[in-house]
mmCIF file with all atom_site columns, C-alpha atoms in Angstrom:
data_model
loop_
_atom_site.group_PDB
_atom_site.id
_atom_site.type_symbol
_atom_site.label_atom_id
_atom_site.label_alt_id
_atom_site.label_comp_id
_atom_site.label_asym_id
_atom_site.label_entity_id
_atom_site.label_seq_id
_atom_site.pdbx_PDB_ins_code
_atom_site.Cartn_x
_atom_site.Cartn_y
_atom_site.Cartn_z
_atom_site.occupancy
_atom_site.B_iso_or_equiv
_atom_site.pdbx_formal_charge
_atom_site.auth_seq_id
_atom_site.auth_comp_id
_atom_site.auth_asym_id
_atom_site.auth_atom_id
_atom_site.pdbx_PDB_model_num
ATOM 1   C CA . MET N 1 1   ? 15.437  -12.136 -6.458  1.00 91.00 ? 20  MET N CA 1
ATOM 2   C CA . GLU N 1 2   ? 13.817  -11.753 -3.173  1.00 96.00 ? 21  GLU N CA 1
ATOM 3   C CA . LEU N 1 3   ? 12.130  -9.200  -1.911  1.00 98.00 ? 22  LEU N CA 1
ATOM 4   C CA . THR N 1 4   ? 9.267   -8.038  1.382   1.00 98.00 ? 23  THR N CA 1
ATOM 5   C CA . PHE N 1 5   ? 5.985   -6.181  -0.006  1.00 98.00 ? 24  PHE N CA 1
ATOM 6   C CA . ALA N 1 6   ? 3.670   -4.569  3.123   1.00 98.00 ? 25  ALA N CA 1
ATOM 7   C CA . THR N 1 7   ? 0.898   -2.566  2.722   1.00 98.00 ? 26  THR N CA 1
ATOM 8   C CA . TYR N 1 8   ? -0.794  -0.595  5.730   1.00 98.00 ? 27  TYR N CA 1
ATOM 9   C CA . ASN N 1 9   ? -3.406  1.901   5.705   1.00 98.00 ? 28  ASN N CA 1
ATOM 10  C CA . ILE N 1 10  ? -2.195  4.182   9.104   1.00 97.00 ? 29  ILE N CA 1
ATOM 11  C CA . HIS N 1 11  ? -6.113  6.310   9.168   1.00 96.00 ? 30  HIS N CA 1
ATOM 12  C CA . LYS N 1 12  ? -3.786  8.931   9.722   1.00 95.00 ? 31  LYS N CA 1
ATOM 13  C CA . ALA N 1 13  ? -1.705  7.660   12.716  1.00 96.00 ? 32  ALA N CA 1
ATOM 14  C CA . VAL N 1 14  ? -4.801  8.076   15.136  1.00 97.00 ? 33  VAL N CA 1
ATOM 15  C CA . GLY N 1 15  ? -4.051  5.174   16.981  1.00 97.00 ? 34  GLY N CA 1
ATOM 16  C CA . LEU N 1 16  ? -6.696  3.299   19.121  1.00 96.00 ? 35  LEU N CA 1
ATOM 17  C CA . ASP N 1 17  ? -7.071  5.142   21.500  1.00 96.00 ? 36  ASP N CA 1
ATOM 18  C CA . ARG N 1 18  ? -7.587  8.141   20.079  1.00 95.00 ? 37  ARG N CA 1
ATOM 19  C CA . ARG N 1 19  ? -4.793  9.834   19.832  1.00 96.00 ? 38  ARG N CA 1
ATOM 20  C CA . ARG N 1 20  ? -2.042  11.060  17.169  1.00 96.00 ? 39  ARG N CA 1
ATOM 21  C CA . ASP N 1 21  ? 1.138   9.292   17.534  1.00 97.00 ? 40  ASP N CA 1
ATOM 22  C CA . PRO N 1 22  ? 2.690   8.748   14.329  1.00 96.00 ? 41  PRO N CA 1
ATOM 23  C CA . ASP N 1 23  ? 6.293   8.159   15.419  1.00 96.00 ? 42  ASP N CA 1
ATOM 24  C CA . ARG N 1 24  ? 4.379   4.695   16.853  1.00 97.00 ? 43  ARG N CA 1
ATOM 25  C CA . ILE N 1 25  ? 2.628   4.187   12.927  1.00 98.00 ? 44  ILE N CA 1
ATOM 26  C CA . ILE N 1 26  ? 7.095   4.158   12.871  1.00 97.00 ? 45  ILE N CA 1
ATOM 27  C CA . ALA N 1 27  ? 7.434   1.733   14.798  1.00 98.00 ? 46  ALA N CA 1
ATOM 28  C CA . VAL N 1 28  ? 5.459   -0.474  13.508  1.00 98.00 ? 47  VAL N CA 1
ATOM 29  C CA . LEU N 1 29  ? 6.583   0.047   10.198  1.00 98.00 ? 48  LEU N CA 1
ATOM 30  C CA . ASN N 1 30  ? 10.441  -0.811  11.482  1.00 98.00 ? 49  ASN N CA 1
ATOM 31  C CA . GLU N 1 31  ? 9.063   -4.133  12.801  1.00 98.00 ? 50  GLU N CA 1
ATOM 32  C CA . LEU N 1 32  ? 7.271   -5.140  9.639   1.00 97.00 ? 51  LEU N CA 1
ATOM 33  C CA . ASP N 1 33  ? 11.137  -4.254  7.668   1.00 96.00 ? 52  ASP N CA 1
ATOM 34  C CA . ALA N 1 34  ? 9.104   -5.040  3.753   1.00 98.00 ? 53  ALA N CA 1
ATOM 35  C CA . ASP N 1 35  ? 11.631  -4.203  1.604   1.00 98.00 ? 54  ASP N CA 1
ATOM 36  C CA . VAL N 1 36  ? 8.620   -1.676  -0.510  1.00 98.00 ? 55  VAL N CA 1
ATOM 37  C CA . LEU N 1 37  ? 5.555   0.046   1.856   1.00 98.00 ? 56  LEU N CA 1
ATOM 38  C CA . ALA N 1 38  ? 2.185   2.287   0.874   1.00 98.00 ? 57  ALA N CA 1
ATOM 39  C CA . LEU N 1 39  ? 0.686   3.873   2.989   1.00 97.00 ? 58  LEU N CA 1
ATOM 40  C CA . GLN N 1 40  ? -2.620  4.715   3.000   1.00 97.00 ? 59  GLN N CA 1
ATOM 41  C CA . GLU N 1 41  ? -4.558  7.475   4.961   1.00 95.00 ? 60  GLU N CA 1
ATOM 42  C CA . ALA N 1 42  ? -1.020  8.830   5.037   1.00 94.00 ? 61  ALA N CA 1
ATOM 43  C CA . ASP N 1 43  ? -2.036  12.506  5.018   1.00 90.00 ? 62  ASP N CA 1
ATOM 44  C CA . ARG N 1 44  ? -4.129  14.970  6.226   1.00 80.00 ? 63  ARG N CA 1
ATOM 45  C CA . ARG N 1 45  ? -7.405  15.648  4.799   1.00 69.00 ? 64  ARG N CA 1
ATOM 46  C CA . ILE N 1 46  ? -7.837  19.527  4.413   1.00 67.00 ? 65  ILE N CA 1
ATOM 47  C CA . GLY N 1 47  ? -5.181  22.838  4.473   1.00 60.00 ? 66  GLY N CA 1
ATOM 48  C CA . ARG N 1 48  ? -2.167  21.739  3.119   1.00 68.00 ? 67  ARG N CA 1
ATOM 49  C CA . ARG N 1 49  ? -2.406  17.790  2.969   1.00 74.00 ? 68  ARG N CA 1
ATOM 50  C CA . GLU N 1 50  ? 0.603   17.552  4.739   1.00 84.00 ? 69  GLU N CA 1
ATOM 51  C CA . SER N 1 51  ? 2.108   13.625  5.535   1.00 89.00 ? 70  SER N CA 1
ATOM 52  C CA . VAL N 1 52  ? 0.783   12.843  8.953   1.00 92.00 ? 71  VAL N CA 1
ATOM 53  C CA . LEU N 1 53  ? 4.400   10.183  9.336   1.00 94.00 ? 72  LEU N CA 1
ATOM 54  C CA . PRO N 1 54  ? 7.229   13.525  9.764   1.00 92.00 ? 73  PRO N CA 1
ATOM 55  C CA . LEU N 1 55  ? 9.396   13.062  6.915   1.00 90.00 ? 74  LEU N CA 1
ATOM 56  C CA . GLU N 1 56  ? 13.205  14.132  8.891   1.00 92.00 ? 75  GLU N CA 1
ATOM 57  C CA . HIS N 1 57  ? 11.349  11.036  11.632  1.00 93.00 ? 76  HIS N CA 1
ATOM 58  C CA . ILE N 1 58  ? 11.631  8.725   8.172   1.00 95.00 ? 77  ILE N CA 1
ATOM 59  C CA . GLU N 1 59  ? 14.658  9.930   6.539   1.00 93.00 ? 78  GLU N CA 1
ATOM 60  C CA . GLU N 1 60  ? 16.076  9.518   10.428  1.00 95.00 ? 79  GLU N CA 1
ATOM 61  C CA . TYR N 1 61  ? 14.383  6.669   12.030  1.00 96.00 ? 80  TYR N CA 1
ATOM 62  C CA . THR N 1 62  ? 13.885  3.927   9.376   1.00 97.00 ? 81  THR N CA 1
ATOM 63  C CA . PRO N 1 63  ? 15.945  2.655   5.791   1.00 96.00 ? 82  PRO N CA 1
ATOM 64  C CA . TYR N 1 64  ? 13.503  4.338   3.729   1.00 97.00 ? 83  TYR N CA 1
ATOM 65  C CA . ARG N 1 65  ? 12.601  7.010   1.516   1.00 95.00 ? 84  ARG N CA 1
ATOM 66  C CA . PRO N 1 66  ? 9.221   7.462   -0.436  1.00 95.00 ? 85  PRO N CA 1
ATOM 67  C CA . VAL N 1 67  ? 8.932   7.595   -3.178  1.00 95.00 ? 86  VAL N CA 1
ATOM 68  C CA . PRO N 1 68  ? 8.510   10.685  -4.618  1.00 92.00 ? 87  PRO N CA 1
ATOM 69  C CA . LEU N 1 69  ? 5.848   12.389  -6.658  1.00 87.00 ? 88  LEU N CA 1
ATOM 70  C CA . ASN N 1 70  ? 5.896   16.393  -7.220  1.00 68.00 ? 89  ASN N CA 1
ATOM 71  C CA . HIS N 1 71  ? 2.561   17.197  -6.524  1.00 64.00 ? 90  HIS N CA 1
ATOM 72  C CA . ARG N 1 72  ? 2.089   18.863  -3.262  1.00 66.00 ? 91  ARG N CA 1
ATOM 73  C CA . PRO N 1 73  ? 4.989   20.077  -1.222  1.00 63.00 ? 92  PRO N CA 1
ATOM 74  C CA . HIS N 1 74  ? 4.259   18.813  2.640   1.00 70.00 ? 93  HIS N CA 1
ATOM 75  C CA . SER N 1 75  ? 2.209   15.415  1.093   1.00 78.00 ? 94  SER N CA 1
ATOM 76  C CA . LEU N 1 76  ? 4.042   12.135  1.284   1.00 85.00 ? 95  LEU N CA 1
ATOM 77  C CA . GLY N 1 77  ? 1.670   11.018  -1.658  1.00 84.00 ? 96  GLY N CA 1
ATOM 78  C CA . TRP N 1 78  ? -0.927  11.168  -3.528  1.00 87.00 ? 97  TRP N CA 1
ATOM 79  C CA . HIS N 1 79  ? -4.898  11.409  -1.375  1.00 87.00 ? 98  HIS N CA 1
ATOM 80  C CA . GLY N 1 80  ? -2.190  9.718   1.558   1.00 90.00 ? 99  GLY N CA 1
ATOM 81  C CA . ASN N 1 81  ? -1.609  6.487   -1.029  1.00 94.00 ? 100 ASN N CA 1
ATOM 82  C CA . ALA N 1 82  ? 2.486   6.620   0.285   1.00 95.00 ? 101 ALA N CA 1
ATOM 83  C CA . LEU N 1 83  ? 5.550   4.589   -1.613  1.00 97.00 ? 102 LEU N CA 1
ATOM 84  C CA . LEU N 1 84  ? 7.999   4.322   0.851   1.00 98.00 ? 103 LEU N CA 1
ATOM 85  C CA . VAL N 1 85  ? 11.158  1.671   -0.067  1.00 98.00 ? 104 VAL N CA 1
ATOM 86  C CA . LYS N 1 86  ? 14.447  0.838   1.529   1.00 98.00 ? 105 LYS N CA 1
ATOM 87  C CA . ARG N 1 87  ? 17.609  2.836   0.397   1.00 95.00 ? 106 ARG N CA 1
ATOM 88  C CA . HIS N 1 88  ? 19.059  0.388   -1.118  1.00 95.00 ? 107 HIS N CA 1
ATOM 89  C CA . ILE N 1 89  ? 16.253  0.716   -3.581  1.00 97.00 ? 108 ILE N CA 1
ATOM 90  C CA . ARG N 1 90  ? 16.367  2.771   -7.142  1.00 97.00 ? 109 ARG N CA 1
ATOM 91  C CA . VAL N 1 91  ? 12.969  4.463   -8.302  1.00 97.00 ? 110 VAL N CA 1
ATOM 92  C CA . ALA N 1 92  ? 13.605  5.208   -11.986 1.00 96.00 ? 111 ALA N CA 1
ATOM 93  C CA . GLU N 1 93  ? 9.797   7.077   -12.494 1.00 94.00 ? 112 GLU N CA 1
ATOM 94  C CA . ALA N 1 94  ? 6.828   7.316   -10.322 1.00 95.00 ? 113 ALA N CA 1
ATOM 95  C CA . GLY N 1 95  ? 3.213   9.008   -10.857 1.00 93.00 ? 114 GLY N CA 1
ATOM 96  C CA . VAL N 1 96  ? -0.411  9.143   -10.044 1.00 93.00 ? 115 VAL N CA 1
ATOM 97  C CA . VAL N 1 97  ? -2.381  6.642   -11.598 1.00 94.00 ? 116 VAL N CA 1
ATOM 98  C CA . PRO N 1 98  ? -5.891  8.872   -11.997 1.00 88.00 ? 117 PRO N CA 1
ATOM 99  C CA . LEU N 1 99  ? -9.287  7.383   -11.414 1.00 89.00 ? 118 LEU N CA 1
ATOM 100 C CA . PRO N 1 100 ? -12.643 7.526   -11.039 1.00 83.00 ? 119 PRO N CA 1
ATOM 101 C CA . VAL N 1 101 ? -14.104 8.449   -8.082  1.00 73.00 ? 120 VAL N CA 1
ATOM 102 C CA . ILE N 1 102 ? -16.487 9.953   -5.919  1.00 68.00 ? 121 ILE N CA 1
ATOM 103 C CA . GLU N 1 103 ? -14.192 9.913   -2.858  1.00 69.00 ? 122 GLU N CA 1
ATOM 104 C CA . PRO N 1 104 ? -10.928 12.065  -2.466  1.00 69.00 ? 123 PRO N CA 1
ATOM 105 C CA . ARG N 1 105 ? -9.686  8.254   -3.308  1.00 77.00 ? 124 ARG N CA 1
ATOM 106 C CA . GLY N 1 106 ? -6.872  6.938   -5.447  1.00 86.00 ? 125 GLY N CA 1
ATOM 107 C CA . ALA N 1 107 ? -3.483  5.102   -6.320  1.00 95.00 ? 126 ALA N CA 1
ATOM 108 C CA . ILE N 1 108 ? -0.062  5.646   -7.489  1.00 96.00 ? 127 ILE N CA 1
ATOM 109 C CA . ARG N 1 109 ? 2.415   3.134   -9.820  1.00 97.00 ? 128 ARG N CA 1
ATOM 110 C CA . ALA N 1 110 ? 6.015   3.444   -8.681  1.00 97.00 ? 129 ALA N CA 1
ATOM 111 C CA . ASP N 1 111 ? 8.753   1.612   -11.414 1.00 97.00 ? 130 ASP N CA 1
ATOM 112 C CA . LEU N 1 112 ? 11.698  0.555   -9.414  1.00 98.00 ? 131 LEU N CA 1
ATOM 113 C CA . ILE N 1 113 ? 15.210  -1.409  -9.848  1.00 97.00 ? 132 ILE N CA 1
ATOM 114 C CA . ALA N 1 114 ? 16.545  -3.832  -6.973  1.00 96.00 ? 133 ALA N CA 1
ATOM 115 C CA . GLY N 1 115 ? 19.300  -5.944  -7.730  1.00 92.00 ? 134 GLY N CA 1
ATOM 116 C CA . GLY N 1 116 ? 19.243  -4.619  -11.558 1.00 93.00 ? 135 GLY N CA 1
ATOM 117 C CA . GLN N 1 117 ? 15.630  -5.914  -11.934 1.00 94.00 ? 136 GLN N CA 1
ATOM 118 C CA . ARG N 1 118 ? 13.025  -3.292  -12.927 1.00 96.00 ? 137 ARG N CA 1
ATOM 119 C CA . LEU N 1 119 ? 9.707   -4.271  -11.109 1.00 97.00 ? 138 LEU N CA 1
ATOM 120 C CA . ARG N 1 120 ? 6.234   -2.136  -10.623 1.00 98.00 ? 139 ARG N CA 1
ATOM 121 C CA . VAL N 1 121 ? 4.040   -1.285  -7.327  1.00 98.00 ? 140 VAL N CA 1
ATOM 122 C CA . VAL N 1 122 ? 1.025   0.329   -7.754  1.00 98.00 ? 141 VAL N CA 1
ATOM 123 C CA . GLY N 1 123 ? -0.282  1.007   -3.616  1.00 98.00 ? 142 GLY N CA 1
ATOM 124 C CA . MET N 1 124 ? -4.450  2.089   -3.915  1.00 96.00 ? 143 MET N CA 1
ATOM 125 C CA . HIS N 1 125 ? -7.293  2.934   -1.635  1.00 95.00 ? 144 HIS N CA 1
ATOM 126 C CA . LEU N 1 126 ? -10.031 1.784   -3.024  1.00 94.00 ? 145 LEU N CA 1
ATOM 127 C CA . ASP N 1 127 ? -14.210 3.231   -2.358  1.00 90.00 ? 146 ASP N CA 1
ATOM 128 C CA . LEU N 1 128 ? -16.514 2.563   -1.068  1.00 86.00 ? 147 LEU N CA 1
ATOM 129 C CA . SER N 1 129 ? -19.467 1.634   -3.876  1.00 83.00 ? 148 SER N CA 1
ATOM 130 C CA . GLY N 1 130 ? -18.722 -2.289  -4.973  1.00 82.00 ? 149 GLY N CA 1
ATOM 131 C CA . LEU N 1 131 ? -19.394 -0.175  -8.872  1.00 84.00 ? 150 LEU N CA 1
ATOM 132 C CA . ARG N 1 132 ? -17.103 2.926   -8.254  1.00 89.00 ? 151 ARG N CA 1
ATOM 133 C CA . ARG N 1 133 ? -14.195 -0.211  -6.501  1.00 91.00 ? 152 ARG N CA 1
ATOM 134 C CA . ARG N 1 134 ? -14.932 -2.486  -9.884  1.00 93.00 ? 153 ARG N CA 1
ATOM 135 C CA . GLN N 1 135 ? -14.545 0.777   -12.536 1.00 93.00 ? 154 GLN N CA 1
ATOM 136 C CA . GLN N 1 136 ? -11.827 1.642   -10.164 1.00 94.00 ? 155 GLN N CA 1
ATOM 137 C CA . VAL N 1 137 ? -9.363  -1.154  -11.019 1.00 95.00 ? 156 VAL N CA 1
ATOM 138 C CA . ARG N 1 138 ? -10.738 -1.719  -14.345 1.00 95.00 ? 157 ARG N CA 1
ATOM 139 C CA . ALA N 1 139 ? -9.379  1.689   -14.080 1.00 95.00 ? 158 ALA N CA 1
ATOM 140 C CA . ILE N 1 140 ? -4.969  1.259   -12.587 1.00 96.00 ? 159 ILE N CA 1
ATOM 141 C CA . LEU N 1 141 ? -4.860  -2.242  -14.691 1.00 96.00 ? 160 LEU N CA 1
ATOM 142 C CA . ALA N 1 142 ? -6.273  0.300   -18.171 1.00 96.00 ? 161 ALA N CA 1
ATOM 143 C CA . HIS N 1 143 ? -2.995  2.157   -16.480 1.00 96.00 ? 162 HIS N CA 1
ATOM 144 C CA . ILE N 1 144 ? 0.017   -0.482  -16.361 1.00 96.00 ? 163 ILE N CA 1
ATOM 145 C CA . ASP N 1 145 ? -0.852  -2.091  -19.477 1.00 94.00 ? 164 ASP N CA 1
ATOM 146 C CA . ARG N 1 146 ? -0.049  1.523   -21.122 1.00 94.00 ? 165 ARG N CA 1
ATOM 147 C CA . CYS N 1 147 ? 3.199   1.775   -18.960 1.00 92.00 ? 166 CYS N CA 1
ATOM 148 C CA . GLY N 1 148 ? 6.341   0.748   -20.869 1.00 83.00 ? 167 GLY N CA 1
ATOM 149 C CA . HIS N 1 149 ? 8.995   -1.348  -20.000 1.00 85.00 ? 168 HIS N CA 1
ATOM 150 C CA . PRO N 1 150 ? 6.206   -4.974  -18.215 1.00 91.00 ? 169 PRO N CA 1
ATOM 151 C CA . CYS N 1 151 ? 7.570   -5.604  -16.090 1.00 96.00 ? 170 CYS N CA 1
ATOM 152 C CA . PRO N 1 152 ? 6.995   -7.922  -12.578 1.00 97.00 ? 171 PRO N CA 1
ATOM 153 C CA . THR N 1 153 ? 4.862   -6.084  -10.838 1.00 98.00 ? 172 THR N CA 1
ATOM 154 C CA . VAL N 1 154 ? 2.680   -5.797  -8.015  1.00 98.00 ? 173 VAL N CA 1
ATOM 155 C CA . ALA N 1 155 ? -0.309  -4.407  -6.512  1.00 98.00 ? 174 ALA N CA 1
ATOM 156 C CA . MET N 1 156 ? -0.973  -3.420  -2.738  1.00 98.00 ? 175 MET N CA 1
ATOM 157 C CA . GLY N 1 157 ? -3.539  -1.328  -0.733  1.00 97.00 ? 176 GLY N CA 1
ATOM 158 C CA . ASP N 1 158 ? -6.585  -1.622  1.944   1.00 97.00 ? 177 ASP N CA 1
ATOM 159 C CA . CYS N 1 159 ? -9.160  -2.264  -1.593  1.00 95.00 ? 178 CYS N CA 1
ATOM 160 C CA . ASN N 1 160 ? -12.374 -1.902  0.605   1.00 93.00 ? 179 ASN N CA 1
ATOM 161 C CA . GLU N 1 161 ? -13.127 -5.336  0.073   1.00 90.00 ? 180 GLU N CA 1
ATOM 162 C CA . TRP N 1 162 ? -15.253 -7.551  2.367   1.00 85.00 ? 181 TRP N CA 1
ATOM 163 C CA . GLY N 1 163 ? -15.378 -10.470 0.207   1.00 77.00 ? 182 GLY N CA 1
ATOM 164 C CA . LEU N 1 164 ? -12.799 -12.779 -0.723  1.00 68.00 ? 183 LEU N CA 1
ATOM 165 C CA . HIS N 1 165 ? -13.474 -14.160 -3.828  1.00 66.00 ? 184 HIS N CA 1
ATOM 166 C CA . ARG N 1 166 ? -15.791 -12.572 -5.260  1.00 72.00 ? 185 ARG N CA 1
ATOM 167 C CA . GLY N 1 167 ? -16.986 -8.280  -5.527  1.00 85.00 ? 186 GLY N CA 1
ATOM 168 C CA . ALA N 1 168 ? -13.981 -5.556  -7.608  1.00 89.00 ? 187 ALA N CA 1
ATOM 169 C CA . LEU N 1 169 ? -10.973 -7.998  -6.753  1.00 91.00 ? 188 LEU N CA 1
ATOM 170 C CA . ARG N 1 170 ? -11.591 -10.669 -10.070 1.00 91.00 ? 189 ARG N CA 1
ATOM 171 C CA . GLU N 1 171 ? -11.911 -8.429  -12.219 1.00 94.00 ? 190 GLU N CA 1
ATOM 172 C CA . PHE N 1 172 ? -8.316  -9.229  -11.314 1.00 94.00 ? 191 PHE N CA 1
ATOM 173 C CA . HIS N 1 173 ? -8.295  -11.458 -14.086 1.00 92.00 ? 192 HIS N CA 1
ATOM 174 C CA . ALA N 1 174 ? -4.883  -14.258 -14.648 1.00 92.00 ? 193 ALA N CA 1
ATOM 175 C CA . PRO N 1 175 ? -3.085  -14.985 -14.947 1.00 95.00 ? 194 PRO N CA 1
ATOM 176 C CA . TRP N 1 176 ? -2.777  -12.009 -11.859 1.00 96.00 ? 195 TRP N CA 1
ATOM 177 C CA . ARG N 1 177 ? -3.319  -13.203 -8.371  1.00 96.00 ? 196 ARG N CA 1
ATOM 178 C CA . VAL N 1 178 ? -5.173  -11.371 -5.831  1.00 96.00 ? 197 VAL N CA 1
ATOM 179 C CA . LEU N 1 179 ? -3.337  -12.934 -2.032  1.00 95.00 ? 198 LEU N CA 1
ATOM 180 C CA . ALA N 1 180 ? -5.116  -11.789 1.567   1.00 90.00 ? 199 ALA N CA 1
ATOM 181 C CA . PRO N 1 181 ? -2.801  -12.641 3.529   1.00 95.00 ? 200 PRO N CA 1
ATOM 182 C CA . GLY N 1 182 ? -5.636  -12.721 6.150   1.00 96.00 ? 201 GLY N CA 1
ATOM 183 C CA . ARG N 1 183 ? -7.469  -10.675 8.419   1.00 96.00 ? 202 ARG N CA 1
ATOM 184 C CA . SER N 1 184 ? -7.056  -7.552  8.769   1.00 97.00 ? 203 SER N CA 1
ATOM 185 C CA . PHE N 1 185 ? -9.180  -5.527  10.337  1.00 97.00 ? 204 PHE N CA 1
ATOM 186 C CA . PRO N 1 186 ? -10.512 -3.913  12.972  1.00 96.00 ? 205 PRO N CA 1
ATOM 187 C CA . SER N 1 187 ? -6.675  -4.144  14.279  1.00 96.00 ? 206 SER N CA 1
ATOM 188 C CA . ARG N 1 188 ? -8.717  -4.847  18.386  1.00 92.00 ? 207 ARG N CA 1
ATOM 189 C CA . ARG N 1 189 ? -10.424 -8.278  16.288  1.00 94.00 ? 208 ARG N CA 1
ATOM 190 C CA . PRO N 1 190 ? -9.977  -8.973  12.535  1.00 96.00 ? 209 PRO N CA 1
ATOM 191 C CA . LEU N 1 191 ? -12.817 -9.271  10.795  1.00 95.00 ? 210 LEU N CA 1
ATOM 192 C CA . ALA N 1 192 ? -12.848 -8.514  7.271   1.00 94.00 ? 211 ALA N CA 1
ATOM 193 C CA . ALA N 1 193 ? -9.987  -8.764  5.362   1.00 95.00 ? 212 ALA N CA 1
ATOM 194 C CA . LEU N 1 194 ? -9.828  -5.217  3.439   1.00 95.00 ? 213 LEU N CA 1
ATOM 195 C CA . ASP N 1 195 ? -6.139  -5.349  3.012   1.00 97.00 ? 214 ASP N CA 1
ATOM 196 C CA . ARG N 1 196 ? -4.772  -7.400  -0.381  1.00 97.00 ? 215 ARG N CA 1
ATOM 197 C CA . ILE N 1 197 ? -1.658  -7.747  -2.332  1.00 98.00 ? 216 ILE N CA 1
ATOM 198 C CA . ALA N 1 198 ? -2.325  -9.096  -6.187  1.00 97.00 ? 217 ALA N CA 1
ATOM 199 C CA . VAL N 1 199 ? 0.713   -10.114 -8.062  1.00 98.00 ? 218 VAL N CA 1
ATOM 200 C CA . SER N 1 200 ? 1.798   -10.568 -11.762 1.00 97.00 ? 219 SER N CA 1
ATOM 201 C CA . PRO N 1 201 ? 2.865   -14.370 -13.066 1.00 96.00 ? 220 PRO N CA 1
ATOM 202 C CA . ASP N 1 202 ? 6.073   -13.793 -12.746 1.00 95.00 ? 221 ASP N CA 1
ATOM 203 C CA . TRP N 1 203 ? 6.382   -13.914 -9.135  1.00 97.00 ? 222 TRP N CA 1
ATOM 204 C CA . GLN N 1 204 ? 6.383   -17.305 -6.516  1.00 97.00 ? 223 GLN N CA 1
ATOM 205 C CA . LEU N 1 205 ? 4.807   -15.917 -2.984  1.00 98.00 ? 224 LEU N CA 1
ATOM 206 C CA . ALA N 1 206 ? 7.264   -17.745 -0.264  1.00 97.00 ? 225 ALA N CA 1
ATOM 207 C CA . GLU N 1 207 ? 4.865   -16.460 2.412   1.00 98.00 ? 226 GLU N CA 1
ATOM 208 C CA . MET N 1 208 ? 2.337   -13.936 3.611   1.00 98.00 ? 227 MET N CA 1
ATOM 209 C CA . ALA N 1 209 ? 0.937   -12.143 6.804   1.00 98.00 ? 228 ALA N CA 1
ATOM 210 C CA . VAL N 1 210 ? -0.775  -10.149 8.782   1.00 98.00 ? 229 VAL N CA 1
ATOM 211 C CA . HIS N 1 211 ? 1.425   -7.673  11.336  1.00 98.00 ? 230 HIS N CA 1
ATOM 212 C CA . HIS N 1 212 ? -0.230  -8.660  14.389  1.00 96.00 ? 231 HIS N CA 1
ATOM 213 C CA . SER N 1 213 ? 2.591   -7.442  17.100  1.00 97.00 ? 232 SER N CA 1
ATOM 214 C CA . PRO N 1 214 ? 0.994   -5.422  20.830  1.00 96.00 ? 233 PRO N CA 1
ATOM 215 C CA . LEU N 1 215 ? 2.345   -2.437  18.304  1.00 97.00 ? 234 LEU N CA 1
ATOM 216 C CA . SER N 1 216 ? 0.862   -2.823  15.059  1.00 98.00 ? 235 SER N CA 1
ATOM 217 C CA . ALA N 1 217 ? -3.652  -3.737  17.451  1.00 97.00 ? 236 ALA N CA 1
ATOM 218 C CA . GLN N 1 218 ? -3.056  -0.390  18.810  1.00 97.00 ? 237 GLN N CA 1
ATOM 219 C CA . ALA N 1 219 ? -1.338  3.121   15.837  1.00 98.00 ? 238 ALA N CA 1
ATOM 220 C CA . SER N 1 220 ? -4.037  2.503   13.384  1.00 98.00 ? 239 SER N CA 1
ATOM 221 C CA . ASP N 1 221 ? -7.591  0.836   12.812  1.00 97.00 ? 240 ASP N CA 1
ATOM 222 C CA . HIS N 1 222 ? -6.708  -1.470  10.087  1.00 98.00 ? 241 HIS N CA 1
ATOM 223 C CA . LEU N 1 223 ? -3.161  -3.480  10.354  1.00 98.00 ? 242 LEU N CA 1
ATOM 224 C CA . PRO N 1 224 ? -0.356  -3.694  8.166   1.00 98.00 ? 243 PRO N CA 1
ATOM 225 C CA . VAL N 1 225 ? -0.235  -7.120  5.613   1.00 98.00 ? 244 VAL N CA 1
ATOM 226 C CA . TRP N 1 226 ? 2.675   -8.573  3.934   1.00 98.00 ? 245 TRP N CA 1
ATOM 227 C CA . ALA N 1 227 ? 4.062   -11.229 1.265   1.00 98.00 ? 246 ALA N CA 1
ATOM 228 C CA . ARG N 1 228 ? 7.258   -12.039 0.583   1.00 98.00 ? 247 ARG N CA 1
ATOM 229 C CA . LEU N 1 229 ? 7.879   -13.025 -3.358  1.00 98.00 ? 248 LEU N CA 1
ATOM 230 C CA . GLU N 1 230 ? 10.631  -14.641 -5.035  1.00 97.00 ? 249 GLU N CA 1
ATOM 231 C CA . LEU N 1 231 ? 10.837  -13.500 -9.272  1.00 94.00 ? 250 LEU N CA 1
ATOM 232 C CA . PRO N 1 232 ? 12.760  -17.380 -10.259 1.00 87.00 ? 251 PRO N CA 1
ATOM 233 C CA . LYS N 1 233 ? 15.710  -17.015 -12.430 1.00 75.00 ? 252 LYS N CA 1
ATOM 234 C CA . LYS N 1 234 ? 15.183  -17.352 -15.643 1.00 65.00 ? 253 LYS N CA 1
#
């Protein structure tokens, strides 16, 4: 089985032109055409924490549906973290991953069924503080270890880690692998690979890249990154 996973900090749908344009973000999601998408900054931070992407637009104009978390009725996710899956993928269960936080950051987890295979996905947006990021990665890994049904796992998101092989991402000890598809921030002239995808040893990497299109270069301050992963036959 082969699936494409992507992560994208959509910056509350505010582009480099300082306009909030949800439909522009939705167009980028359609360009990506991933099977599973992790979004960051998908909800407003004040008031009812509404999704910046109208749910009816996701349903009508994309092949995706949000993974339901059932925490805030007007939000797409939790602390801006959301997961979208293509409609042929079934959601077995989903919930919030508790993290030690100072800033309003967070992580979410979903167990999915695709092609008869159970798999686990974590979407995350880590802190600006290096020490806090380490604690958050440890909390995510501990949460995964406590989950029933061990299965192939992907953790992805905006890690706020500028170094390629140091810092908090070293907490993903072998046999985990941290993929850096490329520089994704800032979108106008990318300098840092802040957006990462970590995979359990079950997966084989087929391809990975930064999605750099004329539209994605304007839609957010981050570019999306993606990886096409394969599960070998057993």
